mmCIF file with all atom_site columns, C-alpha atoms in Angstrom:
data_model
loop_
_atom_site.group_PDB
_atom_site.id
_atom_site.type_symbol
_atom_site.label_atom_id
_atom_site.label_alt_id
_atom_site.label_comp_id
_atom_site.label_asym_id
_atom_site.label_entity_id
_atom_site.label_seq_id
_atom_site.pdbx_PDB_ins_code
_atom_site.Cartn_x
_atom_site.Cartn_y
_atom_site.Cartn_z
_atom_site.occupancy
_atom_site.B_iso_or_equiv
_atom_site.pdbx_formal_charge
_atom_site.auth_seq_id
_atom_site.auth_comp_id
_atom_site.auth_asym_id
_atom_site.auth_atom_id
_atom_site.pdbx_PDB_model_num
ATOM 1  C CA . UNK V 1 1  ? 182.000 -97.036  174.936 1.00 89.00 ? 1  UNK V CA 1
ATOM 2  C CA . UNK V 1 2  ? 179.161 -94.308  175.398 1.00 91.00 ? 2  UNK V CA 1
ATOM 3  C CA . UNK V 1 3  ? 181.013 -91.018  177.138 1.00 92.00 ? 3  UNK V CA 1
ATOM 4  C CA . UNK V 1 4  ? 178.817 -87.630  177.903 1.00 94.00 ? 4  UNK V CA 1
ATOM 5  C CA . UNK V 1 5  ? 180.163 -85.436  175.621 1.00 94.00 ? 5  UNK V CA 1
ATOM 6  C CA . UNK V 1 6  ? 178.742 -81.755  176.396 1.00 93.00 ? 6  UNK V CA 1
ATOM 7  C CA . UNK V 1 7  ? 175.998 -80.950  178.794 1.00 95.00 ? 7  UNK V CA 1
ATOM 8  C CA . UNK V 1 8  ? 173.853 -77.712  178.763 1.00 94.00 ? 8  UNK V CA 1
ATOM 9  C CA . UNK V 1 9  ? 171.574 -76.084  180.977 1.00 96.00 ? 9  UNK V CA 1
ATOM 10 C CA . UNK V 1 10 ? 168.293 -74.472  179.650 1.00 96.00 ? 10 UNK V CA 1
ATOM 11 C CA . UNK V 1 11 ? 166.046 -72.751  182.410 1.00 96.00 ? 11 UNK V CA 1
ATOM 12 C CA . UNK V 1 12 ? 165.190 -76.109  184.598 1.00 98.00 ? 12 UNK V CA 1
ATOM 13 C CA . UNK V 1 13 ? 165.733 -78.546  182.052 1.00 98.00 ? 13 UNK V CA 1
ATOM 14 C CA . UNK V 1 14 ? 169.195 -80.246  181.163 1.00 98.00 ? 14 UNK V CA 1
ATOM 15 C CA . UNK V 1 15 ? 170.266 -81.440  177.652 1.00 96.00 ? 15 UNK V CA 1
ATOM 16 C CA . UNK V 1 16 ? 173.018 -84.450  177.954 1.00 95.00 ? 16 UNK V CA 1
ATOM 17 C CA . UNK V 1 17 ? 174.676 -85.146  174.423 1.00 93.00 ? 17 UNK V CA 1
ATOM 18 C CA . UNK V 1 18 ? 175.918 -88.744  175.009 1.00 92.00 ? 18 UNK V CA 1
ATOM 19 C CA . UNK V 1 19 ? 178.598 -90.145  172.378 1.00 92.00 ? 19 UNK V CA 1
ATOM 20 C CA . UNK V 1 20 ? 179.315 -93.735  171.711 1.00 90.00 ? 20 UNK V CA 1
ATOM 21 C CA . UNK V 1 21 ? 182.706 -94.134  170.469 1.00 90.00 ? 21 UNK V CA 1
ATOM 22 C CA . UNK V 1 22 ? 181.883 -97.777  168.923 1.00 90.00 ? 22 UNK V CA 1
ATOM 23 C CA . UNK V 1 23 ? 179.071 -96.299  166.496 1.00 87.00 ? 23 UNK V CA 1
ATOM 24 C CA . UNK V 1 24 ? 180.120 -92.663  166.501 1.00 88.00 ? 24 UNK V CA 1
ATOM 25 C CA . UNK V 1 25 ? 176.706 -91.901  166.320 1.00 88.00 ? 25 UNK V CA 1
ATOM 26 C CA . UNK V 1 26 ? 175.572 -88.521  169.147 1.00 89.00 ? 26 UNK V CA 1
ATOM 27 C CA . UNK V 1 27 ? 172.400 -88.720  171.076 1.00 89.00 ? 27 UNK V CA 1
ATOM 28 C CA . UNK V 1 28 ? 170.717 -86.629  172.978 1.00 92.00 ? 28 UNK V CA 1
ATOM 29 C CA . UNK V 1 29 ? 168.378 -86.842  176.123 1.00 93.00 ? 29 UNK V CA 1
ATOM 30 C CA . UNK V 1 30 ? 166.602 -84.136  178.221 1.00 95.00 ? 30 UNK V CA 1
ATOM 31 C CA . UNK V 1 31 ? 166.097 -84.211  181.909 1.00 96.00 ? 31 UNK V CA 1
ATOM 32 C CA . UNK V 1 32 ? 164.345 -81.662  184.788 1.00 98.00 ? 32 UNK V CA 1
ATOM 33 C CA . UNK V 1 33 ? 167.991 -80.132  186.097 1.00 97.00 ? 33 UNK V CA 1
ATOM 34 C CA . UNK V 1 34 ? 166.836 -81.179  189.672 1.00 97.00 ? 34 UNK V CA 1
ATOM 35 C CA . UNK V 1 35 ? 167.170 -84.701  188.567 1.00 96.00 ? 35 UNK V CA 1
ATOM 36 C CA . UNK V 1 36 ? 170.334 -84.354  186.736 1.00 93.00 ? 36 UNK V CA 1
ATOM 37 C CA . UNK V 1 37 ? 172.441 -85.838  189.671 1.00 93.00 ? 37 UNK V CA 1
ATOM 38 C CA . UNK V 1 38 ? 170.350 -88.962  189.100 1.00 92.00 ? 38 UNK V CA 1
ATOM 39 C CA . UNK V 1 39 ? 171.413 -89.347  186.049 1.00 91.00 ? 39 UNK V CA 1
ATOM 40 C CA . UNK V 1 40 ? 173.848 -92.403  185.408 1.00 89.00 ? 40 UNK V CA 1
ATOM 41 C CA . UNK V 1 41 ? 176.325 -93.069  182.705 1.00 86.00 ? 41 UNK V CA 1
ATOM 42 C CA . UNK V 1 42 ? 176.352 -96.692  183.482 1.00 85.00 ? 42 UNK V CA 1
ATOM 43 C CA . UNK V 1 43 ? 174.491 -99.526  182.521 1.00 80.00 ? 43 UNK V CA 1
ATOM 44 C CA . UNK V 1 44 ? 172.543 -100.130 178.976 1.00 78.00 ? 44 UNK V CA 1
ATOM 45 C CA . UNK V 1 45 ? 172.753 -97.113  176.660 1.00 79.00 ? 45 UNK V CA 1
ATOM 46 C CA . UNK V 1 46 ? 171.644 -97.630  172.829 1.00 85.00 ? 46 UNK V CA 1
ATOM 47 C CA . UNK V 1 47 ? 172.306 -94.003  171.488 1.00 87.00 ? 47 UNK V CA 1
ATOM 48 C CA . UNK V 1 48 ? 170.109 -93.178  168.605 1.00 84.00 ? 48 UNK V CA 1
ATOM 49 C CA . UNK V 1 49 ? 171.169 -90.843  165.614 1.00 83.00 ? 49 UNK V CA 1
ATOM 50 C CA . UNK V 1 50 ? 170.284 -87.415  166.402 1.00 81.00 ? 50 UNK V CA 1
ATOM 51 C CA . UNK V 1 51 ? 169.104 -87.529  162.982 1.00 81.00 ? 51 UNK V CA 1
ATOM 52 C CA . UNK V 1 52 ? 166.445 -89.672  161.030 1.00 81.00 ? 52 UNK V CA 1
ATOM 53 C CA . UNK V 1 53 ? 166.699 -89.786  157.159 1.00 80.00 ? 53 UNK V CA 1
ATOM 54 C CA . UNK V 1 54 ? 164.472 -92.033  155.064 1.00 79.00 ? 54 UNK V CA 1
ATOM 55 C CA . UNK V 1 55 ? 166.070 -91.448  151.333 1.00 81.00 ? 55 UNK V CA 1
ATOM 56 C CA . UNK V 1 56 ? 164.297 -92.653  148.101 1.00 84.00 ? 56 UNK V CA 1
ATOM 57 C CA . UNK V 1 57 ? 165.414 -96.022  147.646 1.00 83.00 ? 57 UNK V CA 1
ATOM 58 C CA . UNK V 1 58 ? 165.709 -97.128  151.004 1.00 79.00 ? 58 UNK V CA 1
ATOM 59 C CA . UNK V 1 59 ? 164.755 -100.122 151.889 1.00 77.00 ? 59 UNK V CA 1
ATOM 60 C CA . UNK V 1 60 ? 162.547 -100.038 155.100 1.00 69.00 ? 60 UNK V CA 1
ATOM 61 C CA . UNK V 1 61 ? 163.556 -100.546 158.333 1.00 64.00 ? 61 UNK V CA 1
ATOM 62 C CA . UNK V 1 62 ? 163.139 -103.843 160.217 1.00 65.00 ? 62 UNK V CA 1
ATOM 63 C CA . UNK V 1 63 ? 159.568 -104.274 161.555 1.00 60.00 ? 63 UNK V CA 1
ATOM 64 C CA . UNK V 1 64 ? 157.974 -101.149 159.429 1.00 57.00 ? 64 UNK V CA 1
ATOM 65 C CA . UNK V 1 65 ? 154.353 -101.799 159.257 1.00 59.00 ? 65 UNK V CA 1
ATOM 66 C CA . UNK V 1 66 ? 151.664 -98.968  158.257 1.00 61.00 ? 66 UNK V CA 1
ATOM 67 C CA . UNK V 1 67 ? 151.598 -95.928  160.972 1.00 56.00 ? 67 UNK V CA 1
ATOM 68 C CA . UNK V 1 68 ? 154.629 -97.034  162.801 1.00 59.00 ? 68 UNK V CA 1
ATOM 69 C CA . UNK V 1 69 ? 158.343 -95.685  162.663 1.00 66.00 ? 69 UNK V CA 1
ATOM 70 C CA . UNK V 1 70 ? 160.367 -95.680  159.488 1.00 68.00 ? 70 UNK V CA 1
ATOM 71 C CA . UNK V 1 71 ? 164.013 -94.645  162.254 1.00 73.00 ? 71 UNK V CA 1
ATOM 72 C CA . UNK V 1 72 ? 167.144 -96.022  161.719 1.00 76.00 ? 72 UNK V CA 1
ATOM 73 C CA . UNK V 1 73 ? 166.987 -96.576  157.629 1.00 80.00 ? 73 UNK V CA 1
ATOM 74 C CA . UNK V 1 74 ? 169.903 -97.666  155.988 1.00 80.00 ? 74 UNK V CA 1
ATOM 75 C CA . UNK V 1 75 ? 170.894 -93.489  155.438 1.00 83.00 ? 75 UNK V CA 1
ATOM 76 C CA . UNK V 1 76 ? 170.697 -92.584  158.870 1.00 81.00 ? 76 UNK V CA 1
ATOM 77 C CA . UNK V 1 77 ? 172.889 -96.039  160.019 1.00 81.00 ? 77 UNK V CA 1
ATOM 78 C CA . UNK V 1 78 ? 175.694 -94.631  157.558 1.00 84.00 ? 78 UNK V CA 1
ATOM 79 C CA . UNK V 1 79 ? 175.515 -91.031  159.232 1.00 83.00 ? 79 UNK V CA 1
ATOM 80 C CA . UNK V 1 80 ? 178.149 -90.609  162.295 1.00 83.00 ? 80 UNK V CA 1
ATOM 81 C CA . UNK V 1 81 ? 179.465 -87.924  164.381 1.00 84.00 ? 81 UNK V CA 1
ATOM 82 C CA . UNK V 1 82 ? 181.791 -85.369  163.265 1.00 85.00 ? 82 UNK V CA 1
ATOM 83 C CA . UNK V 1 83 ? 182.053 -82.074  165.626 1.00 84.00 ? 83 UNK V CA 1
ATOM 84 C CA . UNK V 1 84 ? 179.546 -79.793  167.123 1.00 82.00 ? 84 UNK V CA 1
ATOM 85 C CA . UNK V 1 85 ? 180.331 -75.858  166.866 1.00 83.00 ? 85 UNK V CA 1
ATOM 86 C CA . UNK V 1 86 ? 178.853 -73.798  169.829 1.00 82.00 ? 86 UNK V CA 1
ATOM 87 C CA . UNK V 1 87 ? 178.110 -69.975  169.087 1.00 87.00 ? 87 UNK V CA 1
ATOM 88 C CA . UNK V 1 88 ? 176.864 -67.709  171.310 1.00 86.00 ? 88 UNK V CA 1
ATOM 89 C CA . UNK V 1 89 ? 175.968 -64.164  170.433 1.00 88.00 ? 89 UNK V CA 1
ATOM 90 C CA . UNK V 1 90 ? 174.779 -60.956  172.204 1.00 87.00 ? 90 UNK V CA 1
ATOM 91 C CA . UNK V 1 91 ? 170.964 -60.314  172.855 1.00 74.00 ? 91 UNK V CA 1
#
C-alpha cells in the first residue's frame, strides 16, 4: 500500500514523499505546485529507495552493462524507512 506521507512546498515546486507500507522503502517525486492537484495517488506506483548504495562485494544489479545504472544493489534493497525529523530554524 503506497500512502503520501509528508508534502512540502518550495517556491513553485512541490516535493511529495510517498511511502509504501509493503517495502517500507520512502520515495520522493517533485512536481510544478500548479500541477500538484493533478497529482494522483492511484494507479501503478514502484517507489524507489531514496537512497542508492553499491557496497564492495555486491553483486551487480540485474541488467548492469558498462555506462548504465548500478540502482537497487543488494545494500540499498535491505535499506527501509525509519522516521524523518523536520527542523526548522531562524534566518
Amino acid at each position: 500500500m503506497i500512502e503520501i506521507y509528508k508534502k512540502y512546498h518550495f517556491g513553485d515546486m512541490t516535493a511529495i514523499y510517498l511511502h509504501d507500507k509493503n517495502t517500507k522503502l520512502l520515495g520522493l517525486t517533485l512536481l510544478p505546485t500548479a500541477l500538484e492537484d493533478k497529482f494522483c495517488i492511484k494507479g501503478r506506483w514502484n517507489v524507489e529507495s531514496l537512497v542508492q548504495v553499491k557496497a564492495v562485494g555486491d553483486p551487480y544489479p540485474d541488467g548492469f552493462s558498462h555506462g548504465h545504472t548500478m540502482r537497487n544493489s543488494r545494500t540499498t534493497r535491505n535499506l527501509f524507512f525509519k522516521e524523518q525529523l523536520v527542523e526548522e530554524k531562524d534566518n
